Amino acid sequence: MKVAIGADHAGFSLKENLREFVREMGQDVTDVGAFSGEKSSDYPDWSWKVADCVASGRADRGILICSTGIGMSISANKVPGVYAALCTSELVARLSRQHNGSNVLVLGGSVTGPAMARAITSVWLATEAEDGRHLNRRRKIAEREAPGDAAGSKGRVVVTDHPLIQHKLSIVRDKNTSVKEFRELVQEIAGLMAYEISRNLPLEEIEVETPICLTKAQSLSGKKLAVVPVLRAGLGMVEGMLRLIPNAKVGHIGLYRDPETLQPVDYYCKLPNDIGDRDIFIVDPMLATGGSASASIAHVKKHGGRRISLVSLIAAPEGVARVTADHPEVAIFIAALDECLNEHGYIVPGLGDAGDRLFGTR
Ligand code: PRP
Ligand code: URA
């Protein structure tokens, strides 16, 4: 796990202690400073260095220390995507992960001694966030903080079950469907999904002269969009999406799932320079364990992407749960939510290997 750690002058000596402790635990620690406890410095500056690492995906978690921990908590929590929790005991640390999904641990150097700080840190790093009612509550917070996206569905799972989509999906699922037909249908379904996910694009009033008279009409107000396919199979959805949103820029993320470990292995990433200004649709037909989707979203965040939606044809509940837990603010659009994964990590009933069926490689 990548951990960013920072402190002001008052938290400096505890930070030095904890940095080594967390390294000894085998974590990959980045110390953002301060690098001396002698000179007074401003806690917001350090808190934002760590908070930005976590919000951008450069770090999985953050640790911040000032005198009481209160200033660091207040300022870190101004950064969207950061959930900083001031912890004074192991119990509070555990609950801040299980219930609140805190991604930044804050400690008070004048309040908590080194032994207790180590115990708190150890519990906090080892505890996973829980779903159920806690996930709903975390989603409410993410919804409140996230700026509106083109899809208008931040953090929600939307099944686009239009009859045309369901009909085409049934043909795509059929193992006897040819590569040519499969390819065409995946693009068509992606186009129909683009219709659904763009329903909240902002409009502006313009004046138009019809053959009859002048009138006021609604025109798209030029929102900046990006479509980001996850290679290979995501490429199968791009043309369909661009047919409806032709001015969107296209980024690419190269990832494949290791067949043994089912872990994503990345090999390529090229995104528009202004990705941070765009509403981003990551497209990949299959959301299985969610490992590839979660890693792709983290890549986009690392490059500054903020308003992100994931668009997939078929999802397994395991994949939806993984993405929602890792990226609660990301909206997930799917055409079908299937039953489960089989022992090889394939979606059941699913459609088999989307990449192979699109490109005829098996
Ligand atoms: C498929 C699919 C997703 C991933 C889903 O790609 O297109 O990217 O698997 O699985 P996950 O949710 O368990 O990570 P694959 O790894 O087969 O690569 P390909 O597109 O190059 O064929
Ligand atoms: N990748 C696929 O292409 N299909 C699945 O069912 C799971 C992962």
Coordinates of C-alpha atoms and ligand atoms in Angstrom, one line a residue, residues 230-234 255-258 262-264 267 284-293 296 319 341 345-347 353-356 359 361, ligand 1:
V230 CA -9.9 0.2 -21.2
L231 CA -7.9 -1.8 -23.8
R232 CA -8.6 -4.1 -25.5
A233 CA -12.3 -4.7 -25.1
G234 CA -13.2 -1.1 -24.2
L255 CA -4.7 -3.1 -18.8
Y256 CA -5.2 -6.8 -18.9
R257 CA -6.3 -9.2 -16.2
D258 CA -3.7 -11.8 -15.2
L262 CA -7.1 -12.1 -11.7
Q263 CA -5.1 -8.9 -10.8
P264 CA -4.9 -6.1 -13.4
Y267 CA 0.8 -1.5 -19.9
D284 CA -15.2 -1.5 -20.7
P285 CA -17.8 -4.1 -21.6
M286 CA -17.1 -6.3 -18.6
L287 CA -17.0 -5.4 -14.9
A288 CA -16.1 -8.8 -13.3
T289 CA -14.0 -8.7 -10.1
G290 CA -13.8 -4.9 -10.5
G291 CA -10.0 -5.0 -10.3
S292 CA -9.5 -3.6 -13.8
A293 CA -12.1 -0.9 -13.4
S296 CA -8.4 2.4 -14.4
G319 CA -17.4 -5.9 -9.5
L341 CA -18.5 -14.9 -11.0
G345 CA -13.5 -15.0 -12.5
Y346 CA -15.8 -15.0 -15.5
I347 CA -19.3 -13.4 -15.3
D353 CA -14.3 -13.2 -23.0
A354 CA -15.3 -9.8 -24.5
G355 CA -11.9 -9.1 -26.0
D356 CA -11.6 -12.4 -27.7
F359 CA -11.3 -9.3 -32.0
T361 CA -8.6 -14.0 -31.0
Ligands
PRP1 C1 -11.5 -8.0 -19.5 C2 -12.5 -6.9 -19.5 C3 -12.1 -6.1 -18.4 C4 -11.6 -7.1 -17.4 C5 -12.7 -7.3 -16.4 O1 -10.3 -7.6 -20.1 O2 -12.5 -6.2 -20.8 O3 -11.1 -5.1 -18.6 O4 -11.4 -8.3 -18.2 O5 -12.2 -8.2 -15.4 P1 -12.1 -7.7 -13.8 O6 -13.3 -6.9 -13.5 O7 -12.0 -9.0 -13.1 O8 -10.8 -7.0 -13.7 P2 -9.1 -8.6 -20.3 O9 -8.2 -8.7 -19.0 O10 -9.6 -10.0 -20.7 O11 -8.2 -7.9 -21.4 P3 -8.5 -7.7 -22.9 O12 -9.6 -6.6 -23.0 O13 -7.2 -7.2 -23.5 O14 -9.0 -9.0 -23.5

